[in-house]
């Protein structure tokens, strides 16, 4: 039997290594499991766990839990973390699956589906075109996801749901790391801060909204949160310098940028935080050589440079395309005149914006400003460098996005990207509430969760059909009950809307749902499916016989050539314009404006000569 100083395995005769190799392996395992055992540094583990293994009898070591021996955590501690995270993820999954099948795909989701349906080579070729605008990583992932689980509306959206759960797990891990100091009493307490932060993200209405979209926002958010976890774990390690950790961090940063360009706003905040913190450690080491700072701060700076270099190397083949995409976005979204648009308040950063915001009076902004000012005050005065990471990632992207929106004529377009700093605002709020004493914490957390859930019900719950109704019947019943004949109905080909009165904060347009699958049949086969009298007349038009004019806005995507003869007789073509129909996004649309007349009878068609030209073999789909 080997001596206790040379046995890594608790059982005799399994594996014999020297003390240095054992210590290195324990240190590596500690780094991997460090977020879950309240931030014990590697040296503390090497000092306590190694000694415990050497003094513990071999028979007892055989009965010990592997996770307990490696991480220094008891089984009860692992159970607390696992149970809390399992409950939160279950609640988040239920909220994200509710109503996921009741809405047809809309324009941006159709673009994702269309691009992901292409072969990989063609997908990459299309994604590098200037009009594609978006990076290709999410569409590649969606492509393989569709091959694995299918391409129905629910299957397409399930990918965003899974990625959203990964994001919540990352928020929980990061909050556990930030809230727990080494060797503190918090290490043995229930992880309230991590649980509250993850619950806030799980129940936040905008986060649920994007988790039900066939878009790449949840992938970008998951990569950003886990990049924060890796960054914090790498900064906490002392010796040897974890260059492999910096390489992993650089790879996660590159993947986040390849998912969405505006993820760079959060990465900028992370790099600024890491650089300033390591420079401070170097300065403190020179002034106080025996100070309890990182002994390898200068080498950690080299590791940070290695992470930046690895990110740029991964992005190098795509930098030219990225610049073209950003240039096109700037050309189409910006105005040369600087106008003071609506500044996206702290409230918008916390609970959403525009359509996704919860309806409250405008004077609630003062309350949000007061609450979040307290959050920032706590983060700044907390005294732990981890708190500054949350501070930078919450404030810097929020400021950048507001500056961008001031120059944009579509400020609402940029406001949707507040979801990037929003996660960090929610994380900061959870950290503050988690440190309150239980008589104050419980009602505060309950009130905030009820507030979020009321927003979820407001924006999603009232649109869900009754179990006994089909999707189009529920939408028509809602229209029949609340329809105002003085307001026009807008049919976009994939959804129907009717306007409501503008509200104090934001506005709402309840969705009249078309039959499931109609939208993608519309994209696959042109206008024929939508123009089917049996579908439209029986499901929709009998309820639209009130006096007035109805406007139809139809959009065609790549590969679709409109058949202008297949529309019902009471549809009058007002105007039509399109593009080359060669690209899957941007100008790749053929937009048709139609009036629906209450009475049958085909009105004169002002574009008859263009239709006859198409019949003669002309490939041009352009109309004046």
XYZ file of C-alpha atoms in Angstrom:
624
model
C 0.000 0.000 0.000
C 1.411 3.411 -0.952
C 1.927 6.020 1.697
C -0.659 8.699 2.284
C 1.698 11.355 0.938
C 1.783 9.812 -2.522
C -1.738 8.468 -2.963
C -4.196 10.628 -4.905
C -6.953 8.061 -5.028
C -8.520 7.259 -1.644
C -8.525 3.570 -2.499
C -5.253 1.610 -2.326
C -3.517 0.516 -5.484
C -5.462 2.798 -7.838
C -3.193 5.653 -8.844
C 0.112 6.797 -7.379
C 1.548 10.198 -8.219
C 3.886 12.545 -6.489
C 2.777 15.359 -4.253
C 3.252 18.077 -6.888
C 1.106 16.311 -9.468
C -1.602 15.695 -6.906
C -1.609 19.324 -5.836
C -1.765 20.477 -9.452
C -4.737 18.201 -10.165
C -6.556 19.345 -7.040
C -5.911 22.946 -8.005
C -7.306 22.395 -11.509
C -10.421 20.681 -10.142
C -10.881 23.503 -7.659
C -10.735 26.064 -10.475
C -13.400 24.189 -12.409
C -15.700 23.896 -9.391
C -14.741 27.188 -7.777
C -17.963 29.094 -8.574
C -20.035 26.638 -6.523
C -18.097 26.562 -3.273
C -18.331 30.205 -2.276
C -15.155 31.415 -3.927
C -12.473 29.470 -2.033
C -9.218 30.324 -3.760
C -6.890 27.639 -5.050
C -4.263 28.157 -2.324
C -6.869 27.660 0.399
C -7.935 24.387 -1.174
C -4.376 23.175 -1.573
C -3.746 23.962 2.038
C -6.890 22.493 3.560
C -7.992 19.746 1.193
C -4.518 18.268 0.758
C -3.969 18.182 4.487
C -7.399 16.651 5.013
C -6.666 13.908 2.491
C -3.305 13.129 4.085
C -4.688 12.848 7.609
C -7.938 11.089 6.743
C -7.905 7.284 7.056
C -7.920 5.414 3.777
C -11.178 3.630 4.580
C -12.967 6.909 5.258
C -11.598 8.383 2.042
C -13.158 5.555 0.069
C -16.566 6.524 1.470
C -16.140 10.264 0.854
C -17.909 11.951 -1.995
C -15.689 12.791 -4.950
C -17.203 16.262 -5.284
C -16.742 16.902 -1.579
C -13.085 15.882 -1.719
C -12.346 17.973 -4.791
C -14.331 21.126 -4.091
C -14.194 21.293 -0.327
C -17.995 21.476 -0.208
C -20.243 19.253 1.794
C -23.028 17.230 0.253
C -25.618 19.508 1.844
C -23.993 22.493 0.164
C -24.146 20.806 -3.215
C -27.779 19.919 -2.550
C -28.618 23.562 -1.757
C -27.137 24.830 -4.999
C -28.589 22.023 -7.080
C -32.078 22.270 -5.593
C -32.229 26.062 -5.892
C -31.042 26.048 -9.493
C -33.379 23.181 -10.440
C -36.434 24.998 -9.048
C -35.507 28.239 -10.815
C -34.856 26.536 -14.148
C -38.157 24.641 -13.881
C -40.068 27.876 -13.315
C -38.204 29.561 -16.171
C -38.947 26.654 -18.493
C -42.661 26.806 -17.695
C -42.840 30.552 -18.326
C -41.001 30.223 -21.623
C -43.075 27.328 -22.913
C -46.410 28.997 -22.095
C -47.945 30.181 -25.342
C -44.913 29.339 -27.440
C -47.061 27.572 -30.056
C -49.846 30.153 -30.314
C -48.032 32.700 -32.469
C -47.019 32.365 -36.068
C -43.504 33.340 -37.089
C -42.968 37.029 -37.769
C -40.582 38.769 -40.172
C -37.313 38.437 -38.252
C -38.072 34.844 -37.311
C -38.847 34.068 -40.940
C -35.468 35.462 -41.895
C -33.768 33.190 -39.354
C -35.695 30.163 -40.607
C -35.044 30.998 -44.257
C -31.302 31.455 -43.799
C -30.906 28.396 -41.559
C -32.750 26.245 -44.121
C -29.971 26.723 -46.654
C -27.029 24.319 -46.999
C -24.056 25.239 -44.840
C -21.922 26.508 -47.707
C -24.722 28.671 -49.085
C -25.622 29.811 -45.572
C -22.087 31.067 -44.960
C -22.042 32.691 -48.380
C -25.327 34.496 -47.757
C -24.298 35.495 -44.232
C -21.206 37.255 -45.562
C -23.216 39.421 -47.948
C -23.587 43.022 -46.948
C -27.377 42.912 -46.792
C -27.384 39.995 -44.335
C -26.399 42.399 -41.518
C -26.142 39.653 -38.866
C -23.217 37.365 -37.952
C -23.653 33.695 -38.896
C -23.103 31.757 -35.653
C -26.729 31.562 -34.517
C -27.943 30.596 -37.981
C -25.367 27.802 -38.158
C -26.514 26.516 -34.784
C -30.152 26.789 -35.868
C -29.336 24.897 -39.070
C -28.076 21.849 -37.166
C -30.860 22.205 -34.593
C -33.460 22.001 -37.365
C -31.863 18.832 -38.678
C -31.975 17.351 -35.188
C -35.472 18.268 -33.931
C -37.387 19.626 -36.950
C -38.490 23.012 -38.227
C -41.964 23.565 -36.812
C -42.678 26.807 -34.967
C -42.251 25.126 -31.585
C -39.077 23.278 -32.558
C -37.490 26.429 -33.918
C -38.243 28.363 -30.740
C -37.103 25.588 -28.418
C -33.491 26.426 -29.251
C -33.929 29.922 -27.823
C -35.596 28.408 -24.741
C -32.645 26.075 -24.107
C -30.169 28.918 -24.575
C -32.187 31.077 -22.189
C -31.924 28.366 -19.525
C -28.147 28.312 -20.060
C -28.161 32.074 -19.575
C -30.052 31.747 -16.265
C -27.592 29.087 -15.069
C -24.756 31.471 -15.916
C -26.424 34.289 -13.990
C -26.817 32.005 -10.971
C -23.167 30.946 -11.119
C -21.912 34.495 -11.543
C -24.076 35.800 -8.701
C -22.808 33.005 -6.443
C -19.242 33.985 -7.233
C -19.794 37.699 -6.679
C -21.847 37.393 -3.496
C -19.648 34.918 -1.591
C -16.280 35.883 -0.167
C -13.640 33.303 0.743
C -13.794 31.938 4.281
C -16.858 34.020 5.146
C -20.064 33.076 6.871
C -21.826 33.492 3.509
C -20.060 30.359 2.310
C -22.287 28.246 4.582
C -25.503 30.229 4.142
C -28.216 29.575 1.592
C -27.316 31.240 -1.755
C -29.994 33.917 -1.547
C -28.279 36.430 -3.828
C -27.718 33.891 -6.595
C -31.277 32.574 -6.291
C -32.866 36.026 -6.360
C -30.777 37.166 -9.338
C -31.630 34.038 -11.322
C -35.332 34.375 -10.422
C -35.417 37.967 -11.635
C -33.983 36.930 -14.989
C -36.316 33.919 -15.172
C -39.456 36.028 -14.598
C -38.477 39.172 -16.504
C -40.954 39.843 -19.358
C -38.414 40.956 -22.005
C -36.227 37.948 -21.247
C -39.241 35.664 -21.742
C -40.120 37.508 -24.928
C -36.718 36.914 -26.523
C -36.672 33.313 -25.313
C -39.758 32.713 -27.487
C -38.220 34.180 -30.641
C -36.257 32.418 -33.369
C -33.458 34.931 -32.918
C -29.939 34.875 -31.544
C -30.369 37.167 -28.542
C -30.468 34.367 -25.977
C -27.327 32.789 -27.451
C -25.484 36.098 -27.164
C -26.706 36.616 -23.591
C -25.676 33.095 -22.570
C -22.195 33.579 -24.017
C -21.827 36.949 -22.294
C -22.835 35.651 -18.872
C -20.549 32.635 -19.083
C -17.707 34.805 -20.345
C -18.154 36.809 -17.140
C -17.974 33.583 -15.123
C -14.751 32.509 -16.852
C -13.241 35.985 -16.505
C -13.960 36.157 -12.795
C -12.695 32.618 -12.144
C -9.522 33.357 -14.112
C -8.833 36.585 -12.249
C -9.240 34.811 -8.914
C -6.556 32.245 -9.647
C -3.082 33.027 -8.344
C -0.411 30.629 -9.454
C 0.343 29.307 -11.966
C -1.163 31.879 -14.304
C -4.159 30.174 -16.004
C -3.324 30.905 -19.630
C -5.776 28.188 -20.674
C -8.503 30.137 -18.860
C -7.647 33.276 -20.808
C -7.797 31.314 -24.063
C -11.257 30.006 -23.173
C -12.360 33.533 -22.294
C -11.112 34.876 -25.632
C -12.963 32.104 -27.472
C -16.229 32.900 -25.667
C -15.798 36.583 -26.534
C -15.279 35.746 -30.202
C -18.370 33.521 -30.253
C -20.436 36.297 -28.655
C -19.371 38.769 -31.358
C -20.095 36.178 -34.049
C -23.620 35.954 -32.615
C -24.400 39.670 -32.374
C -22.210 42.692 -32.987
C -23.612 44.689 -30.076
C -22.371 42.017 -27.683
C -19.096 43.908 -28.057
C -20.515 46.618 -25.768
C -20.556 44.190 -22.823
C -17.186 42.721 -23.798
C -15.716 46.215 -23.853
C -16.899 46.683 -20.282
C -15.373 43.352 -19.249
C -12.004 44.109 -20.829
C -11.919 47.578 -19.277
C -12.687 46.124 -15.875
C -10.043 43.392 -16.153
C -7.380 45.757 -17.467
C -7.915 48.416 -14.809
C -8.070 45.836 -12.027
C -4.845 44.105 -13.079
C -3.039 47.432 -13.495
C -4.120 48.327 -9.974
C -2.773 44.990 -8.712
C 0.571 45.632 -10.411
C 0.771 49.107 -8.879
C -0.106 47.767 -5.440
C 2.501 45.012 -5.695
C 5.222 47.549 -6.431
C 4.237 49.754 -3.525
C 3.568 46.934 -1.073
C 5.479 43.815 -2.111
C 3.938 41.814 0.715
C 0.396 42.969 0.086
C -2.217 40.248 -0.284
C -2.749 40.820 -3.995
C -2.282 38.559 -6.969
C 1.398 37.641 -7.080
C 1.283 37.223 -10.840
C -0.639 40.367 -11.792
C 1.833 41.285 -14.517
C 1.540 37.809 -16.021
C -2.222 38.021 -15.703
C -1.992 41.131 -17.892
C -0.195 39.016 -20.463
C -3.020 36.516 -20.167
C -5.564 39.273 -20.815
C -3.606 40.262 -23.908
C -3.596 36.618 -24.945
C -7.398 36.522 -24.626
C -7.747 39.647 -26.766
C -5.337 38.273 -29.367
C -7.129 34.926 -29.525
C -10.468 36.692 -29.982
C -9.096 38.791 -32.849
C -7.515 35.736 -34.488
C -10.857 33.913 -34.476
C -12.624 37.005 -35.826
C -9.927 37.885 -38.391
C -11.547 36.115 -41.394
C -14.831 37.865 -40.607
C -13.647 41.411 -39.818
C -14.148 42.763 -43.345
C -17.679 41.383 -43.527
C -18.445 42.723 -40.061
C -17.315 46.180 -41.118
C -19.585 46.050 -44.181
C -22.546 45.009 -42.033
C -21.935 47.790 -39.528
C -21.457 50.309 -42.328
C -24.769 49.324 -43.914
C -26.553 49.497 -40.559
C -25.121 52.941 -39.905
C -26.135 54.128 -43.361
C -29.702 52.896 -43.043
C -30.348 53.643 -39.382
C -28.580 56.925 -38.698
C -29.394 60.489 -39.540
C -26.825 63.195 -40.153
C -28.692 65.512 -37.791
C -28.234 64.897 -34.103
C -31.652 64.877 -32.513
C -32.486 64.393 -28.868
C -34.651 61.318 -29.071
C -36.335 59.628 -26.156
C -33.555 58.668 -23.768
C -33.940 55.066 -22.638
C -34.348 55.365 -18.919
C -33.056 53.138 -16.170
C -36.560 51.705 -16.031
C -36.213 50.544 -19.634
C -32.913 48.896 -18.785
C -34.566 46.939 -15.972
C -37.984 45.883 -17.287
C -37.782 46.476 -21.019
C -38.861 49.097 -23.499
C -41.668 50.018 -25.820
C -43.823 47.024 -26.626
C -42.120 44.795 -24.067
C -42.289 47.238 -21.156
C -44.792 46.953 -18.341
C -47.424 49.682 -18.353
C -46.740 52.130 -15.553
C -47.089 55.847 -15.204
C -44.131 57.918 -16.351
C -43.478 59.190 -12.831
C -42.422 55.655 -11.883
C -39.085 56.509 -13.472
C -38.172 58.377 -10.293
C -38.757 55.230 -8.250
C -36.649 53.157 -10.620
C -33.904 55.760 -10.541
C -33.949 55.750 -6.735
C -33.840 51.955 -6.469
C -31.109 51.518 -9.036
C -29.105 54.392 -7.605
C -29.030 52.366 -4.398
C -27.924 49.334 -6.418
C -25.034 51.250 -7.954
C -24.093 52.749 -4.593
C -23.877 49.279 -3.081
C -21.838 47.952 -5.993
C -19.342 50.798 -5.775
C -18.975 50.712 -1.986
C -19.086 46.936 -1.571
C -15.299 46.714 -1.500
C -14.986 43.561 -3.635
C -13.535 43.704 -7.116
C -16.223 41.322 -8.393
C -18.873 43.989 -7.773
C -17.095 46.315 -10.176
C -17.497 43.756 -12.945
C -21.280 43.909 -12.525
C -21.139 47.712 -12.341
C -19.179 48.048 -15.595
C -21.281 45.532 -17.538
C -24.527 47.211 -16.410
C -23.613 50.849 -16.978
C -21.200 50.998 -19.934
C -23.384 49.129 -22.505
C -26.453 51.057 -21.343
C -24.663 54.376 -21.917
C -23.305 53.277 -25.315
C -26.720 52.138 -26.563
C -28.290 55.414 -25.463
C -25.626 57.411 -27.282
C -26.216 55.341 -30.413
C -29.977 55.842 -30.236
C -29.542 59.630 -30.091
C -28.184 59.564 -33.646
C -30.653 57.004 -34.947
C -33.934 57.859 -36.567
C -35.235 54.502 -35.335
C -34.488 54.708 -31.643
C -36.940 51.883 -30.947
C -34.796 49.688 -33.187
C -31.827 50.185 -30.877
C -33.867 49.974 -27.689
C -34.426 46.239 -28.196
C -30.731 45.699 -27.537
C -31.125 46.883 -23.962
C -31.423 43.176 -23.200
C -27.614 43.041 -23.182
C -27.112 45.347 -20.163
C -30.501 44.352 -18.741
C -29.182 41.006 -17.486
C -26.492 42.808 -15.517
C -28.997 45.268 -14.035
C -31.095 42.331 -12.864
C -27.972 40.645 -11.508
C -27.103 43.774 -9.530
C -30.641 43.973 -8.145
C -30.496 40.335 -7.069
C -27.156 40.882 -5.341
C -28.560 43.783 -3.332
C -31.788 42.030 -2.349
C -29.916 38.844 -1.515
C -27.884 40.639 1.146
C -30.932 42.029 2.949
C -32.115 40.359 6.114
C -34.980 37.940 5.663
C -37.766 40.133 7.188
C -37.084 42.714 4.473
C -35.816 40.496 1.682
C -38.841 38.217 1.370
C -41.540 40.879 0.767
C -39.237 42.877 -1.507
C -38.435 39.876 -3.690
C -42.077 38.743 -3.705
C -43.279 42.199 -4.756
C -40.729 42.413 -7.565
C -41.556 38.937 -8.847
C -45.293 39.675 -8.785
C -44.587 42.875 -10.673
C -42.689 40.964 -13.346
C -45.296 38.210 -13.551
C -48.047 40.789 -13.962
C -46.126 42.055 -16.959
C -45.856 38.534 -18.303
C -49.616 38.125 -18.004
C -50.252 41.553 -19.492
C -48.253 40.892 -22.631
C -48.725 37.168 -23.087
C -51.453 35.737 -20.902
C -54.396 37.507 -22.471
C -53.360 36.392 -25.957
C -53.374 32.702 -25.142
C -56.355 30.875 -26.667
C -58.703 28.765 -24.618
C -57.871 25.044 -24.723
C -61.045 24.216 -26.656
C -60.345 26.730 -29.425
C -58.001 26.544 -32.333
C -55.513 29.318 -32.912
C -57.380 31.231 -35.654
C -60.729 30.861 -33.886
C -59.324 32.366 -30.703
C -57.850 35.295 -32.591
C -61.064 35.949 -34.489
C -63.116 35.747 -31.301
C -60.846 38.329 -29.728
C -61.173 40.576 -32.784
C -64.947 40.170 -32.857
C -65.219 41.179 -29.203
C -62.866 44.156 -29.198
C -62.875 45.325 -32.813
C -63.397 49.025 -33.508
C -64.642 49.534 -37.118
C -63.127 53.015 -37.245
C -59.614 51.579 -36.999
C -57.977 49.801 -39.942
C -56.789 46.250 -39.693
C -53.209 45.574 -40.742
C -52.449 42.103 -42.037
C -48.744 41.455 -42.461
C -49.011 38.021 -43.999
C -47.722 36.324 -40.874
C -49.738 38.155 -38.217
C -52.759 40.401 -38.012
C -52.899 43.478 -35.828
C -55.509 45.985 -34.947
C -54.444 49.203 -33.246
C -55.300 50.180 -29.694
C -55.148 53.602 -28.127
C -51.679 54.719 -27.197
C -50.920 54.201 -23.548
C -48.857 56.234 -21.111
C -45.783 54.080 -21.472
C -45.359 52.299 -24.755
C -48.182 50.872 -26.789
C -49.837 47.539 -27.421
C -51.231 45.778 -30.472
C -52.887 42.474 -29.562
C -52.225 39.767 -32.077
C -54.897 38.198 -34.199
C -53.294 34.878 -34.978
C -53.340 33.312 -38.406
C -53.459 29.530 -38.820
C -50.218 27.850 -37.821
C -47.873 27.298 -40.732
C -49.541 29.812 -43.036
C -46.676 32.249 -42.730
C -44.032 29.809 -43.908
C -46.228 28.483 -46.703
C -46.385 32.104 -47.741
C -42.599 32.279 -47.801
C -42.133 28.931 -49.512
C -44.666 29.259 -52.269
C -45.307 32.930 -52.816
C -48.758 34.441 -52.512
C -50.847 31.424 -53.523
C -51.453 30.077 -50.034
C -52.375 33.410 -48.506
C -54.695 34.182 -51.390
C -56.682 30.995 -50.906
C -60.313 32.069 -50.517
C -61.087 29.050 -48.376
C -58.435 30.038 -45.842
C -58.942 33.779 -45.707
C -62.679 34.120 -46.367
C -63.797 31.438 -43.935
C -61.293 32.241 -41.212
C -61.085 36.007 -41.357
C -62.975 37.999 -43.939
C -66.571 37.285 -42.804
C -65.837 39.314 -39.689
C -64.470 42.246 -41.685
C -67.616 43.363 -43.501
C -67.929 46.665 -41.660
C -67.707 49.834 -43.770
C -64.216 51.027 -44.448
C -61.022 50.151 -46.212
C -58.620 47.464 -45.079
C -54.913 47.550 -45.742
C -52.901 44.431 -46.513
C -49.107 44.565 -46.301
C -47.504 41.457 -47.762
C -43.774 40.729 -47.677
C -42.042 38.226 -49.893
C -38.610 36.857 -49.109
C -35.883 35.216 -51.148
C -36.987 32.753 -53.791
C -40.613 33.935 -53.918
C -42.118 35.401 -57.067
C -45.563 36.912 -56.548
C -48.437 35.622 -58.620
C -50.585 38.730 -58.844
C -53.533 36.841 -60.363
C -54.174 34.655 -57.324
C -55.606 37.296 -55.007
C -59.317 37.381 -54.164
C -61.498 39.545 -56.357
C -62.163 42.118 -53.643
C -58.460 42.878 -53.141
C -57.380 46.108 -54.822
C -53.670 46.586 -55.456
C -52.618 50.044 -54.282
C -48.870 49.977 -54.741
C -46.078 47.504 -55.124
C -42.333 47.685 -54.920
C -39.576 45.183 -54.482
C -35.971 44.346 -55.144
C -33.880 41.718 -56.852
C -35.078 38.946 -54.538
C -31.519 37.621 -54.418
C -30.621 38.227 -50.769
C -32.391 36.785 -47.716
C -32.717 40.078 -45.870
C -32.694 43.853 -46.195
C -33.740 44.735 -49.740
C -34.802 41.152 -50.373
C -38.496 41.925 -50.056
C -41.401 42.318 -52.371
C -43.922 44.519 -50.597
C -47.511 44.676 -51.810
C -50.117 47.084 -50.461
C -53.704 45.984 -50.970
C -57.150 47.226 -50.037
C -59.799 44.679 -49.134
C -63.252 45.809 -50.244
C -66.266 44.668 -48.293
C -68.171 43.922 -51.479
C -67.095 41.390 -54.079
C -66.084 42.561 -57.503
C -62.608 43.064 -58.829
C -61.677 46.769 -59.080
C -59.537 48.085 -61.923
C -55.938 46.963 -61.610
C -53.525 49.857 -62.277
C -50.679 47.386 -62.768
C -52.256 45.138 -65.352
C -49.583 45.934 -67.925
C -46.872 44.837 -65.523
C -48.642 41.539 -64.917
C -48.944 40.958 -68.642
C -45.237 41.716 -68.985
C -44.494 39.038 -66.427
C -46.651 36.570 -68.363
C -44.619 37.312 -71.496
C -41.517 35.968 -69.794
C -40.065 39.027 -68.145
C -38.158 38.165 -64.972
C -38.482 41.598 -63.510
C -40.668 41.805 -60.423
C -40.260 45.527 -59.927
C -43.302 47.765 -59.936
C -43.339 51.565 -59.835
